[in-house]
Short mmCIF file of C-alpha atoms and ligand atoms in Angstrom, two decimals:
data_model
loop_
_atom_site.label_atom_id
_atom_site.label_comp_id
_atom_site.label_asym_id
_atom_site.label_seq_id
_atom_site.Cartn_x
_atom_site.Cartn_y
_atom_site.Cartn_z
CA MET V 142 -36.41 52.42 2.00
CA ARG V 143 -32.89 52.14 0.62
CA SER V 144 -31.49 50.03 3.40
CA VAL V 145 -32.04 46.70 5.08
CA ARG V 146 -31.88 46.04 8.75
CA PRO V 147 -29.17 43.67 9.93
CA ALA V 148 -29.62 39.90 9.98
CA ALA V 149 -29.92 38.06 13.28
CA PRO V 150 -27.08 39.02 15.64
CA GLN V 151 -25.62 35.53 15.90
CA LEU V 152 -24.65 35.77 12.21
CA ALA V 153 -22.34 38.76 12.78
CA GLY V 154 -18.73 37.70 12.27
CA MET V 155 -19.66 34.26 10.91
CA GLU V 156 -18.16 33.11 7.64
CA PRO V 157 -20.32 31.06 5.25
CA TYR V 158 -19.11 27.46 5.05
CA ASP V 159 -16.63 27.17 2.18
CA PRO V 160 -14.88 23.85 1.56
CA LYS V 161 -12.62 25.61 -1.00
CA TYR V 162 -13.21 23.11 -3.76
CA LEU V 163 -11.03 23.94 -6.74
CA PRO V 164 -10.68 22.05 -10.02
CA ALA V 165 -7.94 19.41 -9.74
CA ASP V 166 -6.78 16.14 -11.28
CA ALA V 167 -6.65 14.36 -7.96
CA PHE V 168 -9.44 15.52 -5.70
CA LEU V 169 -8.21 14.46 -2.27
CA SER V 170 -9.80 17.14 -0.11
CA ALA V 171 -13.33 16.00 0.75
CA ASN V 172 -13.00 12.40 2.00
CA GLU V 173 -15.22 11.08 -0.77
CA ASN V 174 -14.95 7.59 -2.16
CA PRO V 175 -12.62 8.04 -5.16
CA ARG V 176 -14.69 5.55 -7.16
CA ASP V 177 -18.16 6.51 -8.32
CA VAL V 178 -21.04 4.03 -8.15
CA GLU V 179 -20.03 1.25 -10.54
CA ASP V 180 -21.81 0.87 -13.91
CA ALA V 181 -24.01 -2.17 -13.15
CA LEU V 182 -25.37 -0.58 -9.98
CA ARG V 183 -25.68 2.79 -11.68
CA SER V 184 -27.95 1.19 -14.31
CA GLU V 185 -30.14 -0.12 -11.53
CA VAL V 186 -30.16 3.37 -9.98
CA MET V 187 -31.27 4.81 -13.33
CA ARG V 188 -34.14 2.30 -13.56
CA ALA V 189 -35.28 3.30 -10.08
CA LEU V 190 -35.12 6.98 -10.97
CA LYS V 191 -37.18 6.35 -14.09
CA ARG V 192 -39.97 4.87 -11.97
CA THR V 193 -40.01 7.82 -9.58
CA ALA V 194 -42.88 10.28 -9.80
CA LEU V 195 -41.60 13.84 -10.17
CA ASN V 196 -44.95 15.57 -9.81
CA ARG V 197 -45.70 14.13 -6.37
CA TYR V 198 -44.25 15.19 -3.06
CA PRO V 199 -41.86 12.62 -1.68
CA ASP V 200 -42.64 10.46 1.34
CA PRO V 201 -41.71 13.03 4.04
CA LEU V 202 -39.98 10.51 6.28
CA ALA V 203 -38.59 8.22 3.54
CA ASN V 204 -40.18 5.26 5.26
CA ASP V 205 -39.07 2.63 2.72
CA LEU V 206 -35.45 3.65 3.23
CA ARG V 207 -36.01 3.90 6.98
CA ASP V 208 -37.32 0.34 7.03
CA LEU V 209 -34.31 -0.98 5.12
CA ILE V 210 -31.86 0.73 7.49
CA ALA V 211 -33.85 -0.23 10.59
CA GLU V 212 -33.99 -3.85 9.59
CA ALA V 213 -30.29 -4.01 8.79
CA ASN V 214 -29.51 -2.62 12.26
CA GLY V 215 -32.04 -4.60 14.25
CA LEU V 216 -34.18 -1.54 14.96
CA ASP V 217 -37.75 -0.37 14.38
CA ARG V 218 -38.71 2.27 11.84
CA ASP V 219 -39.30 4.89 14.53
CA GLN V 220 -35.68 4.53 15.71
CA VAL V 221 -34.28 5.76 12.38
CA LEU V 222 -34.48 9.15 10.71
CA ILE V 223 -33.26 10.05 7.23
CA GLY V 224 -31.79 13.47 6.46
CA ASN V 225 -30.60 15.55 3.54
CA GLY V 226 -27.06 14.43 4.20
CA GLY V 227 -25.79 13.95 7.73
CA ASP V 228 -25.36 17.72 7.77
CA GLU V 229 -29.10 18.32 7.94
CA LEU V 230 -29.42 15.95 10.89
CA LEU V 231 -26.57 17.78 12.66
CA PHE V 232 -28.50 21.00 12.24
CA ASP V 233 -31.72 19.34 13.44
CA LEU V 234 -29.83 18.14 16.52
CA ALA V 235 -28.74 21.71 17.33
CA LEU V 236 -32.29 22.97 16.80
CA ALA V 237 -33.84 20.28 18.99
CA TRP V 238 -31.26 20.02 21.80
CA GLY V 239 -29.65 23.49 21.60
CA GLY V 240 -31.03 27.00 21.67
CA PRO V 241 -30.82 29.99 24.01
CA GLY V 242 -29.86 28.98 27.54
CA ARG V 243 -28.59 25.59 26.42
CA THR V 244 -25.03 24.26 26.07
CA PHE V 245 -23.24 22.08 23.55
CA LEU V 246 -19.97 20.35 24.49
CA ASN V 247 -17.47 20.30 21.64
CA LEU V 248 -14.19 18.38 21.52
CA PRO V 249 -11.96 20.38 19.15
CA PRO V 250 -10.28 20.03 16.80
CA THR V 251 -13.22 18.34 15.10
CA PHE V 252 -15.82 18.84 12.36
CA SER V 253 -16.40 22.60 12.14
CA VAL V 254 -20.10 22.22 11.30
CA TYR V 255 -20.95 21.35 14.93
CA GLU V 256 -19.80 24.65 16.34
CA ALA V 257 -21.33 26.63 13.46
CA ASN V 258 -24.70 24.97 14.13
CA ALA V 259 -24.45 25.83 17.82
CA ARG V 260 -23.76 29.46 17.02
CA LEU V 261 -26.61 29.62 14.49
CA THR V 262 -29.04 28.35 17.11
CA ASN V 263 -27.73 30.60 19.91
CA THR V 264 -26.45 27.59 21.81
CA ALA V 265 -23.55 28.16 24.21
CA VAL V 266 -20.43 26.16 23.31
CA ALA V 267 -18.32 24.50 26.02
CA GLU V 268 -15.04 22.91 24.96
CA VAL V 269 -12.73 20.17 26.10
CA ALA V 270 -9.79 20.25 23.69
CA ARG V 271 -8.22 17.00 22.52
CA ARG V 272 -4.70 16.14 23.63
CA ALA V 273 -1.66 16.87 21.48
CA ASP V 274 -2.00 13.46 19.82
CA PHE V 275 -5.70 14.29 19.19
CA SER V 276 -6.98 11.59 21.53
CA ILE V 277 -9.97 12.57 23.68
CA ASP V 278 -9.14 13.89 27.16
CA GLU V 279 -11.56 11.39 28.66
CA GLU V 280 -11.33 12.40 32.31
CA ALA V 281 -11.73 16.08 31.40
CA VAL V 282 -14.86 15.29 29.36
CA LEU V 283 -16.35 13.26 32.21
CA ALA V 284 -15.53 16.05 34.67
CA ARG V 285 -17.11 18.63 32.37
CA VAL V 286 -20.40 16.77 31.94
CA ALA V 287 -20.48 16.20 35.72
CA GLU V 288 -21.07 19.94 36.08
CA GLY V 289 -24.57 19.16 34.87
CA ASP V 290 -25.16 21.97 32.35
CA ILE V 291 -24.33 20.15 29.11
CA ASP V 292 -27.42 19.51 26.95
CA PHE V 293 -25.73 17.63 24.12
CA THR V 294 -22.34 16.65 22.82
CA ILE V 295 -20.93 15.04 19.68
CA ILE V 296 -18.22 12.38 19.72
CA THR V 297 -16.86 11.95 16.20
CA SER V 298 -15.63 8.42 15.63
CA PRO V 299 -13.42 8.37 13.65
CA ASN V 300 -12.78 12.06 14.26
CA ASN V 301 -12.60 14.43 11.28
CA PRO V 302 -10.03 15.75 10.45
CA THR V 303 -7.69 14.03 12.90
CA GLY V 304 -8.54 10.37 12.14
CA LEU V 305 -8.76 8.34 15.35
CA ARG V 306 -11.93 6.62 16.51
CA ALA V 307 -13.26 7.11 20.04
CA PRO V 308 -12.77 4.13 22.38
CA GLU V 309 -16.09 2.36 22.96
CA ASP V 310 -15.47 1.99 26.68
CA PHE V 311 -15.13 5.76 26.92
CA VAL V 312 -18.40 6.30 25.04
CA GLU V 313 -20.09 3.89 27.42
CA ARG V 314 -18.68 5.63 30.49
CA LEU V 315 -19.84 8.98 29.11
CA LEU V 316 -23.34 7.66 28.45
CA ASP V 317 -23.50 6.35 31.99
CA ALA V 318 -22.21 9.61 33.48
CA THR V 319 -24.65 12.07 31.94
CA ASP V 320 -28.20 12.52 30.74
CA ALA V 321 -26.97 14.85 28.00
CA LEU V 322 -27.80 13.60 24.51
CA VAL V 323 -24.59 12.08 23.12
CA MET V 324 -24.33 11.87 19.36
CA VAL V 325 -21.66 9.55 18.05
CA ASP V 326 -20.89 10.72 14.51
CA GLU V 327 -20.00 7.56 12.60
CA ALA V 328 -19.70 9.21 9.17
CA TYR V 329 -16.56 7.09 8.58
CA PHE V 330 -17.41 3.93 10.53
CA GLU V 331 -17.21 1.77 7.40
CA PHE V 332 -13.46 2.46 7.40
CA SER V 333 -12.92 1.84 11.12
CA ARG V 334 -15.26 -1.17 11.11
CA ARG V 335 -16.32 -0.22 14.61
CA THR V 336 -19.68 1.03 15.80
CA VAL V 337 -21.32 1.88 19.12
CA ARG V 338 -24.59 0.39 17.88
CA PRO V 339 -24.40 -2.31 20.64
CA LEU V 340 -24.64 0.47 23.24
CA LEU V 341 -27.90 1.81 21.84
CA ASP V 342 -30.35 -0.59 23.47
CA ALA V 343 -29.30 0.21 27.05
CA HIS V 344 -28.66 3.96 26.57
CA PRO V 345 -31.60 6.26 25.79
CA ASN V 346 -29.20 9.23 25.51
CA LEU V 347 -27.22 7.79 22.57
CA ILE V 348 -27.83 8.71 18.97
CA ILE V 349 -25.66 7.53 16.07
CA LEU V 350 -25.11 9.49 12.84
CA ARG V 351 -24.21 7.82 9.54
CA THR V 352 -23.98 8.99 5.92
CA PHE V 353 -24.09 7.69 2.36
CA SER V 354 -21.54 10.35 1.34
CA LYS V 355 -18.31 8.63 2.18
CA ALA V 356 -18.06 4.82 1.86
CA PHE V 357 -21.13 4.61 -0.41
CA SER V 358 -20.03 7.10 -3.07
CA LEU V 359 -23.12 9.28 -2.75
CA ALA V 360 -21.77 12.66 -1.59
CA GLY V 361 -23.58 14.22 -4.56
CA VAL V 362 -26.95 12.75 -3.59
CA ARG V 363 -27.24 14.02 0.01
CA VAL V 364 -28.54 11.25 2.24
CA GLY V 365 -27.62 10.53 5.84
CA TYR V 366 -29.39 8.95 8.79
CA VAL V 367 -29.50 8.74 12.56
CA MET V 368 -30.33 5.80 14.80
CA GLY V 369 -31.61 6.45 18.30
CA HIS V 370 -34.45 5.87 20.70
CA ALA V 371 -37.92 6.60 19.39
CA ASP V 372 -38.43 9.47 21.86
CA VAL V 373 -35.28 11.21 20.64
CA ILE V 374 -36.13 10.64 16.97
CA ARG V 375 -39.60 12.11 17.60
CA GLU V 376 -38.06 15.38 18.79
CA LEU V 377 -35.87 15.59 15.69
CA VAL V 378 -38.91 14.97 13.49
CA LYS V 379 -40.52 18.06 15.04
CA VAL V 380 -37.74 20.40 13.82
CA ARG V 381 -36.87 18.87 10.45
CA GLN V 382 -37.94 20.29 7.10
CA PRO V 383 -40.90 18.12 6.04
CA TYR V 384 -39.66 17.29 2.52
CA SER V 385 -35.92 17.65 2.95
CA VAL V 386 -35.07 14.29 1.35
CA ASP V 387 -36.32 14.40 -2.22
CA ALA V 388 -37.83 11.46 -4.07
CA LEU V 389 -34.81 10.97 -6.35
CA SER V 390 -32.38 10.83 -3.42
CA GLN V 391 -34.62 8.37 -1.60
CA ALA V 392 -34.72 6.13 -4.69
CA VAL V 393 -30.93 6.23 -5.20
CA ALA V 394 -30.21 5.55 -1.53
CA ARG V 395 -32.60 2.57 -1.47
CA VAL V 396 -30.86 0.90 -4.39
CA VAL V 397 -27.41 1.60 -2.96
CA PHE V 398 -28.34 0.42 0.52
CA GLU V 399 -29.85 -2.82 -0.81
CA ASN V 400 -26.59 -3.40 -2.70
CA ARG V 401 -24.24 -2.18 0.03
CA ALA V 402 -22.32 -5.45 0.09
CA SER V 403 -21.02 -4.65 -3.40
CA PHE V 404 -19.08 -1.69 -1.94
CA GLU V 405 -17.08 -3.95 0.36
CA PRO V 406 -14.11 -4.54 -2.01
CA ALA V 407 -13.74 -0.80 -2.64
CA ILE V 408 -13.92 -0.07 1.10
CA GLN V 409 -11.26 -2.70 1.80
CA ALA V 410 -9.11 -1.25 -1.00
CA ILE V 411 -9.30 2.19 0.66
CA ILE V 412 -8.35 0.68 4.03
CA ASP V 413 -5.37 -1.06 2.41
CA GLU V 414 -4.30 2.11 0.62
CA ARG V 415 -4.62 4.04 3.90
CA GLY V 416 -2.01 1.72 5.38
CA ARG V 417 0.31 2.14 2.45
CA LEU V 418 -0.10 5.92 2.44
CA ALA V 419 0.49 6.14 6.22
CA ASP V 420 3.64 4.05 5.87
CA ALA V 421 4.98 6.20 3.04
CA LEU V 422 4.22 9.45 4.89
CA ARG V 423 6.11 8.18 7.93
CA HIS V 424 9.22 7.86 5.78
CA ILE V 425 9.19 11.42 4.41
CA PRO V 426 11.59 13.47 6.51
CA GLY V 427 10.02 16.36 8.37
CA VAL V 428 6.48 14.99 7.96
CA THR V 429 4.55 13.90 11.07
CA SER V 430 1.48 11.89 10.21
CA PHE V 431 -1.27 10.95 12.63
CA PRO V 432 -2.78 7.47 12.79
CA SER V 433 -6.17 7.15 11.14
CA ASP V 434 -9.16 4.78 11.34
CA ALA V 435 -10.89 6.66 8.49
CA ASN V 436 -10.33 7.27 4.78
CA TYR V 437 -8.03 10.25 5.23
CA LEU V 438 -4.76 11.10 6.93
CA LEU V 439 -3.79 14.25 8.78
CA PHE V 440 -0.14 15.24 8.63
CA ARG V 441 1.97 18.14 9.80
CA LEU V 442 5.04 19.67 8.21
CA ASP V 443 6.96 22.94 8.10
CA GLY V 444 5.70 25.22 5.34
CA ALA V 445 2.33 23.48 5.21
CA ASP V 446 0.68 26.30 3.28
CA ALA V 447 3.51 26.29 0.74
CA ALA V 448 3.16 22.51 0.48
CA TRP V 449 -0.58 22.89 -0.16
CA ALA V 450 0.12 25.33 -3.04
CA TYR V 451 2.92 23.11 -4.41
CA LEU V 452 0.58 20.08 -4.49
CA TYR V 453 -2.19 22.12 -6.04
CA GLU V 454 0.08 23.38 -8.83
CA ARG V 455 0.66 19.69 -9.62
CA GLY V 456 -3.06 18.95 -9.85
CA ILE V 457 -3.48 17.55 -6.33
CA LEU V 458 -6.04 19.15 -4.04
CA VAL V 459 -5.75 18.35 -0.34
CA ARG V 460 -7.45 20.11 2.59
CA ASP V 461 -5.55 22.95 4.21
CA PHE V 462 -5.93 23.17 7.99
CA SER V 463 -2.58 24.90 8.44
CA HIS V 464 -4.16 28.00 9.97
CA ALA V 465 -7.04 26.32 11.79
CA PRO V 466 -7.02 26.43 15.61
CA LEU V 467 -5.24 23.41 17.16
CA LEU V 468 -4.28 22.18 13.68
CA GLU V 469 -1.48 24.60 12.88
CA GLY V 470 0.79 23.28 10.13
CA CYS V 471 -1.57 20.43 9.23
CA LEU V 472 -2.91 19.21 5.90
CA ARG V 473 -5.44 16.41 5.39
CA VAL V 474 -5.29 14.05 2.43
CA SER V 475 -8.17 11.77 1.52
CA VAL V 476 -7.23 8.25 0.49
CA GLY V 477 -7.66 8.16 -3.27
CA THR V 478 -7.00 5.56 -5.94
CA PRO V 479 -3.50 4.01 -5.92
CA GLU V 480 -2.54 6.25 -8.85
CA GLN V 481 -3.75 9.40 -7.06
CA ASN V 482 -1.99 8.40 -3.87
CA ASP V 483 1.23 7.81 -5.78
CA ALA V 484 0.97 11.20 -7.46
CA PHE V 485 0.34 12.82 -4.06
CA LEU V 486 3.32 11.07 -2.44
CA ALA V 487 5.66 11.90 -5.33
CA ALA V 488 4.71 15.58 -5.23
CA LEU V 489 5.04 15.77 -1.44
CA ARG V 490 8.45 14.08 -1.56
CA SER V 491 9.70 16.55 -4.15
CA PHE V 492 8.34 19.49 -2.11
CA VAL V 493 10.27 18.30 0.93
CA ALA V 494 13.42 17.61 -1.12
CA GLU V 495 13.34 21.03 -2.80
CA ARG V 496 12.86 22.75 0.56
CA GLN V 497 15.77 20.89 2.09
CA ALA V 498 17.98 21.76 -0.88
CA ARG V 499 17.44 25.46 -0.28
C1 PLP Q 550 -18.90 14.08 5.87
C2 PLP Q 550 -19.27 14.18 7.29
C3 PLP Q 550 -20.61 14.17 7.73
C4 PLP Q 550 -21.84 14.12 6.90
O1 PLP Q 550 -21.72 14.50 5.60
P1 PLP Q 550 -23.00 14.53 4.67
O2 PLP Q 550 -22.40 14.57 3.31
O3 PLP Q 550 -23.76 15.76 5.01
O4 PLP Q 550 -23.78 13.29 4.93
C5 PLP Q 550 -20.87 14.18 9.11
N1 PLP Q 550 -19.88 14.23 9.96
C6 PLP Q 550 -18.60 14.24 9.60
C7 PLP Q 550 -17.55 14.26 10.63
C8 PLP Q 550 -18.25 14.22 8.25
O5 PLP Q 550 -16.97 14.28 7.91
#
């Protein structure tokens, strides 16, 4: 036959995920750590890789890494699950708690992957939009879950791309108000220095997502993890791909996690630079920047798409949300090295000055 029948109907009208990575001198679009794993630690990583069998299947559940993470967080092995990046675990969540006849509560604007996963799994999406300052409309969320049909929700803390963390007292009220599974996505918690881990023991409906991709400079390696109650983890284990976390990634993540304290100065440097960048943005006329607890800043200005192109022509890649729903006119810049941040600020200042001169 010279034809193929259509793919599953939920794919119609969906666009494949495209982060629009382009070559640039200053790559400030993906919220990565601007510094790669430092040389001494990298040598240790290489030694670990050398010892890793390539002909054998990896440990399906990455139990050695699980044990390290569990111990560091005062948990048991069966309360931790490792994924091929946090993204895999987000998909597993949608598979295990979503599906036909089930409903996911989204709080846009937020990480677009959540809604895409819901659509892929034929999960209905309910929404409570954030306020104009991107804070969570807490009472509206509590009222929405009180309707009783929400199966799971994701609270991103700090929220990507807007930057603020979710107040812990709100997360606790939400956990008390619903039996929906509440994921708190802490992909950037190392930069906010706040976690809802203390709420885990008393709340069986809480699950926390973390990643090695941001603070720990391993976006290229693809390792993330969740922490939750053993019963919840068990359901996620049912839907996951058995060998999704390869042996090399497990080995790299073990070495990095054991040496996580060595990342502290770089994390503090990013937090300090975030303050400097936020301050400088506030002083550029016509630019509104939003407060951030993460390693990026969202800002709004007239001619945002022209500004994006102007920056890109000068070797600086930022993330363009200027046409995204609820984020009209917004760009997001990741906190880079001081030199990258200076180059970004200089280019943005000259864009604004040239526009005003016209
Ligand atoms: C980056 C990110 C993740 C996970 O990224 P991985 O690289 O797949 O681990 C999860 N949630 C949010 C909000 C993120 O920004």
